[in-house]
PDB file of N, CA and C in Angstrom:
ATOM      1  N   MET U1286      74.023 115.792 192.035  1.00 50.00           N
ATOM      2  CA  MET U1286      73.507 115.779 190.885  1.00 50.00           C
ATOM      3  C   MET U1286      74.179 117.071 190.352  1.00 50.00           C
ATOM      4  N   LYS U1287      74.899 116.770 189.251  1.00 53.00           N
ATOM      5  CA  LYS U1287      75.827 117.841 188.596  1.00 53.00           C
ATOM      6  C   LYS U1287      75.179 118.159 187.277  1.00 53.00           C
ATOM      7  N   SER U1288      75.319 119.449 186.902  1.00 60.00           N
ATOM      8  CA  SER U1288      74.520 119.904 186.067  1.00 60.00           C
ATOM      9  C   SER U1288      75.514 119.550 184.384  1.00 60.00           C
ATOM     10  N   PHE U1289      76.761 119.746 184.906  1.00 60.00           N
ATOM     11  CA  PHE U1289      77.754 119.746 183.524  1.00 60.00           C
ATOM     12  C   PHE U1289      77.361 120.713 182.311  1.00 60.00           C
ATOM     13  N   PHE U1290      76.931 122.077 182.884  1.00 57.00           N
ATOM     14  CA  PHE U1290      76.543 123.078 181.679  1.00 57.00           C
ATOM     15  C   PHE U1290      77.757 124.257 181.698  1.00 57.00           C
ATOM     16  N   ASN U1291      78.460 124.080 182.129  1.00 61.00           N
ATOM     17  CA  ASN U1291      79.743 125.200 182.032  1.00 61.00           C
ATOM     18  C   ASN U1291      80.306 125.229 180.782  1.00 61.00           C
ATOM     19  N   SER U1292      81.198 125.874 180.390  1.00 66.00           N
ATOM     20  CA  SER U1292      81.750 125.818 179.181  1.00 66.00           C
ATOM     21  C   SER U1292      83.002 124.784 178.906  1.00 66.00           C
ATOM     22  N   SER U1293      83.272 124.418 180.129  1.00 82.00           N
ATOM     23  CA  SER U1293      84.638 123.203 180.194  1.00 82.00           C
ATOM     24  C   SER U1293      83.903 122.184 180.946  1.00 82.00           C
ATOM     25  N   VAL U1294      83.672 120.941 180.505  1.00 83.00           N
ATOM     26  CA  VAL U1294      83.153 119.822 181.015  1.00 83.00           C
ATOM     27  C   VAL U1294      84.227 119.096 181.914  1.00 83.00           C
ATOM     28  N   ILE U1295      85.758 119.516 181.560  1.00 89.00           N
ATOM     29  CA  ILE U1295      86.506 118.723 182.307  1.00 89.00           C
ATOM     30  C   ILE U1295      86.735 119.540 183.644  1.00 89.00           C
ATOM     31  N   THR U1296      86.512 120.834 183.535  1.00 89.00           N
ATOM     32  CA  THR U1296      86.199 121.424 185.011  1.00 89.00           C
ATOM     33  C   THR U1296      85.050 121.238 185.876  1.00 89.00           C
ATOM     34  N   ASP U1297      84.109 120.742 185.237  1.00 88.00           N
ATOM     35  CA  ASP U1297      82.884 120.462 185.787  1.00 88.00           C
ATOM     36  C   ASP U1297      83.177 119.161 186.411  1.00 88.00           C
ATOM     37  N   PHE U1298      83.728 118.392 185.560  1.00 92.00           N
ATOM     38  CA  PHE U1298      84.179 117.019 186.220  1.00 92.00           C
ATOM     39  C   PHE U1298      84.828 116.822 187.480  1.00 92.00           C
ATOM     40  N   HIS U1299      86.166 117.756 187.474  1.00 92.00           N
ATOM     41  CA  HIS U1299      87.009 117.787 188.349  1.00 92.00           C
ATOM     42  C   HIS U1299      86.280 118.168 189.803  1.00 92.00           C
ATOM     43  N   SER U1300      85.359 119.419 189.449  1.00 91.00           N
ATOM     44  CA  SER U1300      84.567 119.787 190.755  1.00 91.00           C
ATOM     45  C   SER U1300      83.687 118.697 191.112  1.00 91.00           C
ATOM     46  N   ALA U1301      83.023 118.124 190.411  1.00 92.00           N
ATOM     47  CA  ALA U1301      81.990 116.977 190.838  1.00 92.00           C
ATOM     48  C   ALA U1301      82.634 115.973 191.527  1.00 92.00           C
ATOM     49  N   LEU U1302      83.851 115.560 190.900  1.00 95.00           N
ATOM     50  CA  LEU U1302      84.517 114.379 191.449  1.00 95.00           C
ATOM     51  C   LEU U1302      85.120 114.943 192.785  1.00 95.00           C
ATOM     52  N   GLY U1303      85.490 115.894 193.023  1.00 95.00           N
ATOM     53  CA  GLY U1303      85.998 116.447 194.212  1.00 95.00           C
ATOM     54  C   GLY U1303      84.823 116.522 195.354  1.00 95.00           C
ATOM     55  N   GLN U1304      83.703 116.942 194.945  1.00 94.00           N
ATOM     56  CA  GLN U1304      82.464 117.109 195.880  1.00 94.00           C
ATOM     57  C   GLN U1304      82.104 115.590 196.144  1.00 94.00           C
ATOM     58  N   PHE U1305      82.124 114.768 195.359  1.00 96.00           N
ATOM     59  CA  PHE U1305      81.502 113.286 195.284  1.00 96.00           C
ATOM     60  C   PHE U1305      82.529 112.595 196.353  1.00 96.00           C
ATOM     61  N   LEU U1306      83.971 112.869 196.281  1.00 97.00           N
ATOM     62  CA  LEU U1306      84.948 112.104 197.309  1.00 97.00           C
ATOM     63  C   LEU U1306      84.583 112.836 198.656  1.00 97.00           C
ATOM     64  N   ASN U1307      84.525 114.008 198.582  1.00 97.00           N
ATOM     65  CA  ASN U1307      84.200 114.288 200.011  1.00 97.00           C
ATOM     66  C   ASN U1307      82.799 113.981 200.507  1.00 97.00           C
ATOM     67  N   TYR U1308      81.933 114.082 199.693  1.00 96.00           N
ATOM     68  CA  TYR U1308      80.722 113.789 200.332  1.00 96.00           C
ATOM     69  C   TYR U1308      80.410 112.179 200.810  1.00 96.00           C
ATOM     70  N   ARG U1309      81.077 111.411 199.939  1.00 97.00           N
ATOM     71  CA  ARG U1309      81.455 109.870 200.161  1.00 97.00           C
ATOM     72  C   ARG U1309      82.097 109.505 201.470  1.00 97.00           C
ATOM     73  N   LEU U1310      83.029 110.268 201.932  1.00 97.00           N
ATOM     74  CA  LEU U1310      84.018 110.429 203.082  1.00 97.00           C
ATOM     75  C   LEU U1310      83.196 110.633 204.384  1.00 97.00           C
ATOM     76  N   ALA U1311      82.410 111.956 204.125  1.00 97.00           N
ATOM     77  CA  ALA U1311      81.184 112.282 205.234  1.00 97.00           C
ATOM     78  C   ALA U1311      80.235 111.291 205.486  1.00 97.00           C
ATOM     79  N   LEU U1312      79.681 110.736 204.319  1.00 97.00           N
ATOM     80  CA  LEU U1312      78.697 109.753 204.566  1.00 97.00           C
ATOM     81  C   LEU U1312      79.150 108.449 205.044  1.00 97.00           C
ATOM     82  N   GLN U1313      80.384 108.016 204.709  1.00 97.00           N
ATOM     83  CA  GLN U1313      81.044 106.760 205.442  1.00 97.00           C
ATOM     84  C   GLN U1313      81.290 106.871 206.685  1.00 97.00           C
ATOM     85  N   MET U1314      81.484 108.114 207.231  1.00 96.00           N
ATOM     86  CA  MET U1314      81.808 108.464 208.745  1.00 96.00           C
ATOM     87  C   MET U1314      80.313 108.559 209.621  1.00 96.00           C
ATOM     88  N   SER U1315      79.319 109.013 208.636  1.00 97.00           N
ATOM     89  CA  SER U1315      78.040 109.213 209.692  1.00 97.00           C
ATOM     90  C   SER U1315      76.739 108.161 209.402  1.00 97.00           C
ATOM     91  N   GLU U1316      76.934 107.692 208.001  1.00 97.00           N
ATOM     92  CA  GLU U1316      76.118 106.443 207.804  1.00 97.00           C
ATOM     93  C   GLU U1316      76.851 105.636 206.851  1.00 97.00           C
ATOM     94  N   PRO U1317      77.693 104.561 207.226  1.00 95.00           N
ATOM     95  CA  PRO U1317      78.396 103.817 206.469  1.00 95.00           C
ATOM     96  C   PRO U1317      77.487 103.184 205.696  1.00 95.00           C
ATOM     97  N   ASP U1318      76.283 102.632 205.777  1.00 96.00           N
ATOM     98  CA  ASP U1318      75.512 101.648 205.188  1.00 96.00           C
ATOM     99  C   ASP U1318      74.865 102.242 203.951  1.00 96.00           C
ATOM    100  N   LYS U1319      74.937 103.767 203.536  1.00 96.00           N
ATOM    101  CA  LYS U1319      74.319 104.149 202.704  1.00 96.00           C
ATOM    102  C   LYS U1319      75.316 104.256 201.476  1.00 96.00           C
ATOM    103  N   ILE U1320      74.940 104.417 200.314  1.00 95.00           N
ATOM    104  CA  ILE U1320      75.578 104.401 199.030  1.00 95.00           C
ATOM    105  C   ILE U1320      75.526 105.692 198.441  1.00 95.00           C
ATOM    106  N   LEU U1321      76.373 106.258 197.841  1.00 96.00           N
ATOM    107  CA  LEU U1321      76.349 107.764 197.060  1.00 96.00           C
ATOM    108  C   LEU U1321      76.598 107.348 195.444  1.00 96.00           C
ATOM    109  N   TYR U1322      75.723 108.251 195.057  1.00 96.00           N
ATOM    110  CA  TYR U1322      75.962 108.321 193.320  1.00 96.00           C
ATOM    111  C   TYR U1322      75.976 109.536 192.948  1.00 96.00           C
ATOM    112  N   LEU U1323      76.768 109.674 191.869  1.00 95.00           N
ATOM    113  CA  LEU U1323      76.941 110.906 191.118  1.00 95.00           C
ATOM    114  C   LEU U1323      75.933 110.701 190.063  1.00 95.00           C
ATOM    115  N   ALA U1324      75.037 111.770 190.100  1.00 93.00           N
ATOM    116  CA  ALA U1324      73.946 111.949 189.063  1.00 93.00           C
ATOM    117  C   ALA U1324      74.482 112.868 187.806  1.00 93.00           C
ATOM    118  N   VAL U1325      74.547 112.405 186.511  1.00 93.00           N
ATOM    119  CA  VAL U1325      74.952 113.285 185.691  1.00 93.00           C
ATOM    120  C   VAL U1325      74.052 113.367 184.278  1.00 93.00           C
ATOM    121  N   PRO U1326      73.888 114.270 183.737  1.00 92.00           N
ATOM    122  CA  PRO U1326      72.698 114.275 182.567  1.00 92.00           C
ATOM    123  C   PRO U1326      73.114 113.220 181.683  1.00 92.00           C
ATOM    124  N   VAL U1327      71.908 112.707 181.020  1.00 94.00           N
ATOM    125  CA  VAL U1327      72.344 111.601 180.164  1.00 94.00           C
ATOM    126  C   VAL U1327      73.268 111.918 178.778  1.00 94.00           C
ATOM    127  N   ASP U1328      73.038 113.110 178.261  1.00 93.00           N
ATOM    128  CA  ASP U1328      73.918 113.565 177.007  1.00 93.00           C
ATOM    129  C   ASP U1328      75.405 113.768 177.387  1.00 93.00           C
ATOM    130  N   THR U1329      75.729 114.247 179.077  1.00 92.00           N
ATOM    131  CA  THR U1329      76.998 113.959 179.207  1.00 92.00           C
ATOM    132  C   THR U1329      77.366 112.809 179.498  1.00 92.00           C
ATOM    133  N   PHE U1330      76.779 111.937 180.089  1.00 94.00           N
ATOM    134  CA  PHE U1330      77.017 110.573 180.122  1.00 94.00           C
ATOM    135  C   PHE U1330      77.498 109.819 179.105  1.00 94.00           C
ATOM    136  N   ASP U1331      76.513 109.900 177.949  1.00 95.00           N
ATOM    137  CA  ASP U1331      76.782 109.424 176.739  1.00 95.00           C
ATOM    138  C   ASP U1331      77.899 109.949 175.967  1.00 95.00           C
ATOM    139  N   SER U1332      78.444 111.111 176.304  1.00 94.00           N
ATOM    140  CA  SER U1332      79.499 111.548 175.618  1.00 94.00           C
ATOM    141  C   SER U1332      80.938 111.632 176.714  1.00 94.00           C
ATOM    142  N   PHE U1333      80.938 112.634 177.277  1.00 94.00           N
ATOM    143  CA  PHE U1333      82.136 112.590 178.017  1.00 94.00           C
ATOM    144  C   PHE U1333      82.480 111.355 179.126  1.00 94.00           C
ATOM    145  N   PHE U1334      81.407 110.647 179.512  1.00 95.00           N
ATOM    146  CA  PHE U1334      81.741 109.839 180.614  1.00 95.00           C
ATOM    147  C   PHE U1334      82.152 108.427 179.911  1.00 95.00           C
ATOM    148  N   GLN U1335      81.970 108.700 178.313  1.00 96.00           N
ATOM    149  CA  GLN U1335      82.478 107.244 177.574  1.00 96.00           C
ATOM    150  C   GLN U1335      83.921 107.374 177.079  1.00 96.00           C
ATOM    151  N   GLU U1336      84.548 108.592 177.505  1.00 96.00           N
ATOM    152  CA  GLU U1336      85.899 108.814 177.128  1.00 96.00           C
ATOM    153  C   GLU U1336      86.737 107.931 178.050  1.00 96.00           C
ATOM    154  N   ARG U1337      88.054 107.686 177.579  1.00 97.00           N
ATOM    155  CA  ARG U1337      88.930 106.642 178.554  1.00 97.00           C
ATOM    156  C   ARG U1337      89.204 107.482 179.854  1.00 97.00           C
ATOM    157  N   PHE U1338      89.640 108.372 179.711  1.00 96.00           N
ATOM    158  CA  PHE U1338      90.206 109.242 180.814  1.00 96.00           C
ATOM    159  C   PHE U1338      89.194 109.193 181.954  1.00 96.00           C
ATOM    160  N   THR U1339      87.901 109.885 181.374  1.00 96.00           N
ATOM    161  CA  THR U1339      86.650 109.528 182.487  1.00 96.00           C
ATOM    162  C   THR U1339      86.336 108.343 182.998  1.00 96.00           C
ATOM    163  N   GLN U1340      86.350 107.253 182.266  1.00 96.00           N
ATOM    164  CA  GLN U1340      86.227 105.629 182.504  1.00 96.00           C
ATOM    165  C   GLN U1340      87.165 105.384 183.772  1.00 96.00           C
ATOM    166  N   GLU U1341      88.227 105.685 183.504  1.00 97.00           N
ATOM    167  CA  GLU U1341      89.542 105.085 184.254  1.00 97.00           C
ATOM    168  C   GLU U1341      89.284 106.036 185.725  1.00 97.00           C
ATOM    169  N   ALA U1342      88.872 107.345 185.452  1.00 97.00           N
ATOM    170  CA  ALA U1342      88.776 107.794 186.887  1.00 97.00           C
ATOM    171  C   ALA U1342      87.495 107.407 187.662  1.00 97.00           C
ATOM    172  N   VAL U1343      86.469 106.957 186.982  1.00 97.00           N
ATOM    173  CA  VAL U1343      85.519 106.594 187.893  1.00 97.00           C
ATOM    174  C   VAL U1343      85.592 105.093 188.061  1.00 97.00           C
ATOM    175  N   LYS U1344      86.410 104.399 187.411  1.00 97.00           N
ATOM    176  CA  LYS U1344      86.883 103.041 188.078  1.00 97.00           C
ATOM    177  C   LYS U1344      87.932 103.255 189.143  1.00 97.00           C
ATOM    178  N   LEU U1345      88.882 104.007 189.039  1.00 97.00           N
ATOM    179  CA  LEU U1345      90.034 104.165 189.999  1.00 97.00           C
ATOM    180  C   LEU U1345      89.364 104.942 191.765  1.00 97.00           C
ATOM    181  N   TYR U1346      88.345 105.676 191.135  1.00 97.00           N
ATOM    182  CA  TYR U1346      87.716 106.266 192.376  1.00 97.00           C
ATOM    183  C   TYR U1346      86.348 105.572 192.804  1.00 97.00           C
ATOM    184  N   GLN U1347      85.964 104.635 192.101  1.00 96.00           N
ATOM    185  CA  GLN U1347      84.744 103.929 192.390  1.00 96.00           C
ATOM    186  C   GLN U1347      83.550 104.726 192.600  1.00 96.00           C
ATOM    187  N   VAL U1348      83.465 105.478 191.595  1.00 97.00           N
ATOM    188  CA  VAL U1348      82.126 106.504 191.518  1.00 97.00           C
ATOM    189  C   VAL U1348      81.209 105.478 190.915  1.00 97.00           C
ATOM    190  N   LYS U1349      79.992 105.530 191.655  1.00 96.00           N
ATOM    191  CA  LYS U1349      78.810 104.977 191.190  1.00 96.00           C
ATOM    192  C   LYS U1349      77.965 106.137 190.453  1.00 96.00           C
ATOM    193  N   LEU U1350      77.605 105.907 189.268  1.00 96.00           N
ATOM    194  CA  LEU U1350      76.630 107.033 188.541  1.00 96.00           C
ATOM    195  C   LEU U1350      75.447 106.499 188.243  1.00 96.00           C
ATOM    196  N   VAL U1351      74.497 107.636 188.003  1.00 95.00           N
ATOM    197  CA  VAL U1351      73.369 107.657 187.566  1.00 95.00           C
ATOM    198  C   VAL U1351      73.088 108.814 186.531  1.00 95.00           C
ATOM    199  N   SER U1352      72.520 108.171 185.428  1.00 95.00           N
ATOM    200  CA  SER U1352      72.231 109.372 184.284  1.00 95.00           C
ATOM    201  C   SER U1352      70.958 109.443 184.176  1.00 95.00           C
ATOM    202  N   TYR U1353      70.722 110.872 183.956  1.00 94.00           N
ATOM    203  CA  TYR U1353      69.312 111.480 184.113  1.00 94.00           C
ATOM    204  C   TYR U1353      68.882 112.156 182.835  1.00 94.00           C
ATOM    205  N   ASP U1354      67.556 112.175 182.746  1.00 94.00           N
ATOM    206  CA  ASP U1354      67.218 113.094 181.588  1.00 94.00           C
ATOM    207  C   ASP U1354      66.631 114.441 182.179  1.00 94.00           C
ATOM    208  N   PRO U1355      67.440 115.601 182.260  1.00 91.00           N
ATOM    209  CA  PRO U1355      66.818 116.889 182.672  1.00 91.00           C
ATOM    210  C   PRO U1355      65.569 117.330 182.465  1.00 91.00           C
ATOM    211  N   LEU U1356      65.133 117.064 180.907  1.00 91.00           N
ATOM    212  CA  LEU U1356      63.906 117.455 180.649  1.00 91.00           C
ATOM    213  C   LEU U1356      62.770 116.848 181.166  1.00 91.00           C
ATOM    214  N   GLN U1357      62.688 115.482 181.170  1.00 91.00           N
ATOM    215  CA  GLN U1357      61.865 114.600 181.524  1.00 91.00           C
ATOM    216  C   GLN U1357      61.669 114.382 183.095  1.00 91.00           C
ATOM    217  N   GLU U1358      63.161 114.963 183.600  1.00 89.00           N
ATOM    218  CA  GLU U1358      63.313 114.602 185.084  1.00 89.00           C
ATOM    219  C   GLU U1358      62.984 113.183 185.417  1.00 89.00           C
ATOM    220  N   VAL U1359      63.722 112.115 184.669  1.00 94.00           N
ATOM    221  CA  VAL U1359      63.825 110.883 185.165  1.00 94.00           C
ATOM    222  C   VAL U1359      65.229 110.233 185.197  1.00 94.00           C
ATOM    223  N   ILE U1360      65.359 109.128 185.981  1.00 94.00           N
ATOM    224  CA  ILE U1360      66.600 108.487 185.594  1.00 94.00           C
ATOM    225  C   ILE U1360      66.737 107.510 184.671  1.00 94.00           C
ATOM    226  N   VAL U1361      67.854 107.442 183.662  1.00 94.00           N
ATOM    227  CA  VAL U1361      68.100 106.688 182.568  1.00 94.00           C
ATOM    228  C   VAL U1361      68.562 105.617 182.706  1.00 94.00           C
ATOM    229  N   GLU U1362      69.788 105.669 183.594  1.00 92.00           N
ATOM    230  CA  GLU U1362      70.467 104.288 183.864  1.00 92.00           C
ATOM    231  C   GLU U1362      71.099 104.521 185.329  1.00 92.00           C
ATOM    232  N   TRP U1363      71.365 103.540 185.907  1.00 92.00           N
ATOM    233  CA  TRP U1363      72.214 103.099 187.134  1.00 92.00           C
ATOM    234  C   TRP U1363      73.436 102.290 186.602  1.00 92.00           C
ATOM    235  N   LYS U1364      74.702 102.866 187.209  1.00 86.00           N
ATOM    236  CA  LYS U1364      75.668 102.378 186.907  1.00 86.00           C
ATOM    237  C   LYS U1364      76.585 102.136 187.953  1.00 86.00           C
ATOM    238  N   GLU U1365      76.787 100.848 188.418  1.00 77.00           N
ATOM    239  CA  GLU U1365      77.591 100.385 189.550  1.00 77.00           C
ATOM    240  C   GLU U1365      79.007 100.228 189.734  1.00 77.00           C
TER     241      GLU U1365
END
């Protein structure tokens, strides 16, 4: 789960993507039947994750997403 609360959303995205790829590799090595999702706040999902660059990166790296509402602490949407 990433917060994306720093001043640079692209820096947060680079960090989250790198961590996601490393975690996914580790998970594939130890528990290959498990699926990893990147959880992002719904406001970030509705803005930054709708940009073409971000969508292409998510597609290229096959990132599965979950958007969540941090105030209500609920999942808003699952994106495969």
